[in-house]
Amino acid sequence: MKQILSIDGGGIRGVIPATILAILEQQLIHSSNNPDSRLVHYFDLFAGTSTGGILSALYIVPDSTGKPKYSAAQVLALYRELGPLLFKVDFSHKLKTLWGFAGSKYSEEPMKKFAGQIFGDSYISQALCDCIITSYEMTSRKAHLFTKHSTTKYGESADYLFSDVVRSTSAAPTYFKPALIPARDCSTRHLIDGGVYANNPGMCAYVEAIKLWKSVDPEDEFFLSLGTGKIDRPYLYEKSSKFGYLQWLFPVVDILMSSVAEVVDFQLRQIFELARVPENYIRIEPQLIGCSTRMDNASAQNIAALESVGRRWCDHNTSQMEYIVSRLSSK
């Protein structure tokens, strides 16, 4: 049985899956009676886009002894620290970019510094298990997928520092400028956020599993997919019919992100249902209640509210959490 974890993009709303996974890891520790149990011990493949890519990388990066560098609880704590740094409103940057009209909304320097500190000089080839983290290559106009498997196939041309991987997968257009990063062989890539085509990386993960394990079927997989909060904001005809270019800008991003995620969820659900093992696929997408839907609202109050969304989902779905723990514990 192969076990797969997929985490959506969504900016600071990544606090929601980070919270759920911190609780899940604690339950796995309790179930195994092993305080050293980590998520990477239970999943064979981690997939992530943008904030989900950052989370995936944090769960699978090794320390100097080859063990998981961070627990899920530590990852959640890092998110509390990263959010306000990443989405800090810097007046000098606003002035330099004319309030976002001549550059990105936020500076990429805090992310570069933070990523360097938390990932050090670890490369994706050193990941503790297989992974697939999405990005998009602007020069060649192709999807770019960071995978550990690629480093065994293509060598140093496919090997990147984790710190550069997370900068690339989270370089959301308008929010941050594109990332120009070197591979281990010194060739460079010009990359932006993978959310432009795979905000839900679940189907990418499913295909990667086929590539990795050849004959794996849905009945031989347990697939856990986590979203970053469901938004039910309606766009009424009376208003949308009068939208111009500027008014469409933010609704289009919102609709594209949610619709892509929903389509991938539908596709995966159909695959597992047609294989008559719907119980092998679980999608967790809590309703956004009591918090901002914005991807860049990293106030302490909103981060606490996002954590509450994750904790509330776990509290109200104890039987499903117990089922997930039991399935993962069978590995």
mmCIF file of N, CA, C and O in Angstrom, residues 202-247:
data_model
loop_
_atom_site.group_PDB
_atom_site.id
_atom_site.type_symbol
_atom_site.label_atom_id
_atom_site.label_comp_id
_atom_site.label_asym_id
_atom_site.label_seq_id
_atom_site.Cartn_x
_atom_site.Cartn_y
_atom_site.Cartn_z
ATOM 1 N N GLY A 202 -3.063 17.331 -6.667
ATOM 2 C CA GLY A 202 -3.436 15.933 -6.489
ATOM 3 C C GLY A 202 -3.252 15.074 -7.726
ATOM 4 O O GLY A 202 -2.739 13.944 -7.644
ATOM 5 N N MET A 203 -3.661 15.592 -8.898
ATOM 6 C CA MET A 203 -3.517 14.795 -10.112
ATOM 7 C C MET A 203 -2.044 14.652 -10.499
ATOM 8 O O MET A 203 -1.634 13.603 -11.010
ATOM 9 N N CYS A 204 -1.256 15.693 -10.253
ATOM 10 C CA CYS A 204 0.191 15.592 -10.477
ATOM 11 C C CYS A 204 0.764 14.470 -9.613
ATOM 12 O O CYS A 204 1.611 13.691 -10.060
ATOM 13 N N ALA A 205 0.302 14.385 -8.369
ATOM 14 C CA ALA A 205 0.772 13.350 -7.449
ATOM 15 C C ALA A 205 0.349 11.969 -7.928
ATOM 16 O O ALA A 205 1.130 11.005 -7.855
ATOM 17 N N TYR A 206 -0.875 11.869 -8.426
ATOM 18 C CA TYR A 206 -1.378 10.572 -8.893
ATOM 19 C C TYR A 206 -0.544 10.061 -10.073
ATOM 20 O O TYR A 206 -0.159 8.886 -10.113
ATOM 21 N N VAL A 207 -0.238 10.948 -11.003
ATOM 22 C CA VAL A 207 0.579 10.568 -12.163
ATOM 23 C C VAL A 207 2.008 10.240 -11.732
ATOM 24 O O VAL A 207 2.618 9.285 -12.231
ATOM 25 N N GLU A 208 2.537 11.006 -10.788
ATOM 26 C CA GLU A 208 3.892 10.745 -10.285
ATOM 27 C C GLU A 208 3.962 9.370 -9.626
ATOM 28 O O GLU A 208 4.961 8.650 -9.765
ATOM 29 N N ALA A 209 2.886 8.990 -8.925
ATOM 30 C CA ALA A 209 2.843 7.672 -8.291
ATOM 31 C C ALA A 209 2.923 6.568 -9.342
ATOM 32 O O ALA A 209 3.602 5.552 -9.145
ATOM 33 N N ILE A 210 2.237 6.762 -10.469
ATOM 34 C CA ILE A 210 2.292 5.782 -11.557
ATOM 35 C C ILE A 210 3.713 5.684 -12.103
ATOM 36 O O ILE A 210 4.236 4.596 -12.366
ATOM 37 N N LYS A 211 4.360 6.836 -12.268
ATOM 38 C CA LYS A 211 5.736 6.855 -12.768
ATOM 39 C C LYS A 211 6.686 6.157 -11.804
ATOM 40 O O LYS A 211 7.586 5.415 -12.212
ATOM 41 N N LEU A 212 6.476 6.387 -10.518
ATOM 42 C CA LEU A 212 7.385 5.837 -9.512
ATOM 43 C C LEU A 212 7.215 4.338 -9.327
ATOM 44 O O LEU A 212 8.194 3.600 -9.202
ATOM 45 N N TRP A 213 5.940 3.908 -9.283
ATOM 46 C CA TRP A 213 5.667 2.531 -8.868
ATOM 47 C C TRP A 213 4.990 1.689 -9.948
ATOM 48 O O TRP A 213 4.534 0.579 -9.688
ATOM 49 N N LYS A 214 4.921 2.243 -11.154
ATOM 50 C CA LYS A 214 4.456 1.529 -12.347
ATOM 51 C C LYS A 214 3.063 0.929 -12.216
ATOM 52 O O LYS A 214 2.109 1.479 -12.740
ATOM 53 N N SER A 215 2.908 -0.164 -11.512
ATOM 54 C CA SER A 215 1.643 -0.906 -11.546
ATOM 55 C C SER A 215 0.713 -0.601 -10.375
ATOM 56 O O SER A 215 -0.190 -1.367 -10.097
ATOM 57 N N VAL A 216 0.929 0.505 -9.689
ATOM 58 C CA VAL A 216 0.092 0.824 -8.542
ATOM 59 C C VAL A 216 -1.313 1.209 -9.002
ATOM 60 O O VAL A 216 -1.491 2.057 -9.876
ATOM 61 N N ASP A 217 -2.331 0.594 -8.425
ATOM 62 C CA ASP A 217 -3.727 0.875 -8.728
ATOM 63 C C ASP A 217 -4.379 1.573 -7.538
ATOM 64 O O ASP A 217 -3.845 1.544 -6.427
ATOM 65 N N PRO A 218 -5.554 2.205 -7.740
ATOM 66 C CA PRO A 218 -6.221 2.883 -6.620
ATOM 67 C C PRO A 218 -6.436 2.001 -5.396
ATOM 68 O O PRO A 218 -6.371 2.496 -4.268
ATOM 69 N N GLU A 219 -6.673 0.694 -5.620
ATOM 70 C CA GLU A 219 -6.879 -0.186 -4.465
ATOM 71 C C GLU A 219 -5.594 -0.410 -3.675
ATOM 72 O O GLU A 219 -5.637 -0.908 -2.540
ATOM 73 N N ASP A 220 -4.459 -0.010 -4.265
ATOM 74 C CA ASP A 220 -3.178 -0.158 -3.570
ATOM 75 C C ASP A 220 -2.649 1.182 -3.054
ATOM 76 O O ASP A 220 -1.473 1.304 -2.714
ATOM 77 N N GLU A 221 -3.530 2.200 -3.020
ATOM 78 C CA GLU A 221 -3.119 3.528 -2.584
ATOM 79 C C GLU A 221 -4.053 4.051 -1.492
ATOM 80 O O GLU A 221 -5.240 3.716 -1.461
ATOM 81 N N PHE A 222 -3.492 4.864 -0.615
ATOM 82 C CA PHE A 222 -4.306 5.674 0.293
ATOM 83 C C PHE A 222 -3.908 7.112 0.036
ATOM 84 O O PHE A 222 -2.738 7.477 0.194
ATOM 85 N N PHE A 223 -4.862 7.932 -0.394
ATOM 86 C CA PHE A 223 -4.583 9.275 -0.894
ATOM 87 C C PHE A 223 -5.283 10.292 0.005
ATOM 88 O O PHE A 223 -6.502 10.319 0.095
ATOM 89 N N LEU A 224 -4.487 11.148 0.664
ATOM 90 C CA LEU A 224 -5.016 12.204 1.524
ATOM 91 C C LEU A 224 -4.714 13.553 0.878
ATOM 92 O O LEU A 224 -3.552 13.896 0.650
ATOM 93 N N SER A 225 -5.775 14.304 0.571
ATOM 94 C CA SER A 225 -5.644 15.603 -0.094
ATOM 95 C C SER A 225 -6.177 16.694 0.820
ATOM 96 O O SER A 225 -7.310 16.607 1.306
ATOM 97 N N LEU A 226 -5.373 17.745 1.042
ATOM 98 C CA LEU A 226 -5.766 18.835 1.939
ATOM 99 C C LEU A 226 -5.848 20.153 1.180
ATOM 100 O O LEU A 226 -4.911 20.548 0.480
ATOM 101 N N GLY A 227 -7.002 20.828 1.334
ATOM 102 C CA GLY A 227 -7.164 22.163 0.778
ATOM 103 C C GLY A 227 -6.815 23.220 1.805
ATOM 104 O O GLY A 227 -6.463 22.918 2.952
ATOM 105 N N THR A 228 -6.949 24.477 1.395
ATOM 106 C CA THR A 228 -6.619 25.589 2.296
ATOM 107 C C THR A 228 -7.856 26.418 2.634
ATOM 108 O O THR A 228 -7.760 27.609 2.909
ATOM 109 N N GLY A 229 -9.016 25.781 2.602
ATOM 110 C CA GLY A 229 -10.238 26.459 3.012
ATOM 111 C C GLY A 229 -11.182 26.711 1.851
ATOM 112 O O GLY A 229 -10.775 27.214 0.811
ATOM 113 N N LYS A 230 -12.426 26.342 2.049
ATOM 114 C CA LYS A 230 -13.433 26.497 1.001
ATOM 115 C C LYS A 230 -14.062 27.875 1.059
ATOM 116 O O LYS A 230 -14.486 28.339 2.122
ATOM 117 N N ILE A 231 -14.134 28.528 -0.107
ATOM 118 C CA ILE A 231 -14.726 29.863 -0.205
ATOM 119 C C ILE A 231 -16.029 29.754 -0.983
ATOM 120 O O ILE A 231 -16.048 29.264 -2.114
ATOM 121 N N ASP A 232 -17.104 30.229 -0.384
ATOM 122 C CA ASP A 232 -18.401 30.197 -1.055
ATOM 123 C C ASP A 232 -18.886 31.598 -1.419
ATOM 124 O O ASP A 232 -20.081 31.855 -1.477
ATOM 125 N N ARG A 233 -17.921 32.513 -1.652
ATOM 126 C CA ARG A 233 -18.302 33.875 -1.995
ATOM 127 C C ARG A 233 -18.982 33.906 -3.371
ATOM 128 O O ARG A 233 -18.388 33.524 -4.376
ATOM 129 N N PRO A 234 -20.244 34.358 -3.456
ATOM 130 C CA PRO A 234 -20.918 34.392 -4.756
ATOM 131 C C PRO A 234 -20.550 35.642 -5.550
ATOM 132 O O PRO A 234 -20.263 36.697 -4.972
ATOM 133 N N TYR A 235 -20.542 35.518 -6.861
ATOM 134 C CA TYR A 235 -20.401 36.668 -7.751
ATOM 135 C C TYR A 235 -21.723 36.807 -8.495
ATOM 136 O O TYR A 235 -22.042 36.014 -9.380
ATOM 137 N N LEU A 236 -22.498 37.813 -8.108
ATOM 138 C CA LEU A 236 -23.842 37.980 -8.640
ATOM 139 C C LEU A 236 -23.813 38.650 -10.004
ATOM 140 O O LEU A 236 -22.961 39.505 -10.290
ATOM 141 N N TYR A 237 -24.784 38.268 -10.849
ATOM 142 C CA TYR A 237 -24.832 38.778 -12.218
ATOM 143 C C TYR A 237 -24.933 40.295 -12.249
ATOM 144 O O TYR A 237 -24.318 40.956 -13.091
ATOM 145 N N GLU A 238 -25.711 40.853 -11.328
ATOM 146 C CA GLU A 238 -25.912 42.301 -11.319
ATOM 147 C C GLU A 238 -24.596 43.064 -11.242
ATOM 148 O O GLU A 238 -24.458 44.148 -11.804
ATOM 149 N N LYS A 239 -23.607 42.468 -10.526
ATOM 150 C CA LYS A 239 -22.294 43.116 -10.402
ATOM 151 C C LYS A 239 -21.317 42.646 -11.480
ATOM 152 O O LYS A 239 -20.647 43.452 -12.114
ATOM 153 N N SER A 240 -21.235 41.319 -11.684
ATOM 154 C CA SER A 240 -20.235 40.793 -12.621
ATOM 155 C C SER A 240 -20.481 41.231 -14.052
ATOM 156 O O SER A 240 -19.547 41.344 -14.851
ATOM 157 N N SER A 241 -21.743 41.492 -14.411
ATOM 158 C CA SER A 241 -22.051 41.922 -15.779
ATOM 159 C C SER A 241 -21.496 43.307 -16.078
ATOM 160 O O SER A 241 -21.387 43.707 -17.232
ATOM 161 N N LYS A 242 -21.125 44.033 -15.019
ATOM 162 C CA LYS A 242 -20.586 45.388 -15.195
ATOM 163 C C LYS A 242 -19.074 45.452 -14.957
ATOM 164 O O LYS A 242 -18.493 46.529 -14.961
ATOM 165 N N PHE A 243 -18.453 44.270 -14.709
ATOM 166 C CA PHE A 243 -17.015 44.246 -14.452
ATOM 167 C C PHE A 243 -16.230 44.700 -15.677
ATOM 168 O O PHE A 243 -16.538 44.309 -16.815
ATOM 169 N N GLY A 244 -15.201 45.502 -15.423
ATOM 170 C CA GLY A 244 -14.216 45.824 -16.444
ATOM 171 C C GLY A 244 -12.926 45.087 -16.141
ATOM 172 O O GLY A 244 -12.892 44.177 -15.296
ATOM 173 N N TYR A 245 -11.832 45.492 -16.784
ATOM 174 C CA TYR A 245 -10.557 44.796 -16.628
ATOM 175 C C TYR A 245 -10.124 44.726 -15.174
ATOM 176 O O TYR A 245 -9.793 43.649 -14.663
ATOM 177 N N LEU A 246 -10.132 45.849 -14.484
ATOM 178 C CA LEU A 246 -9.634 45.892 -13.114
ATOM 179 C C LEU A 246 -10.540 45.129 -12.159
ATOM 180 O O LEU A 246 -10.080 44.441 -11.251
ATOM 181 N N GLN A 247 -11.872 45.245 -12.395
ATOM 182 C CA GLN A 247 -12.801 44.546 -11.506
ATOM 183 C C GLN A 247 -12.715 43.033 -11.660
ATOM 184 O O GLN A 247 -13.004 42.284 -10.730
#
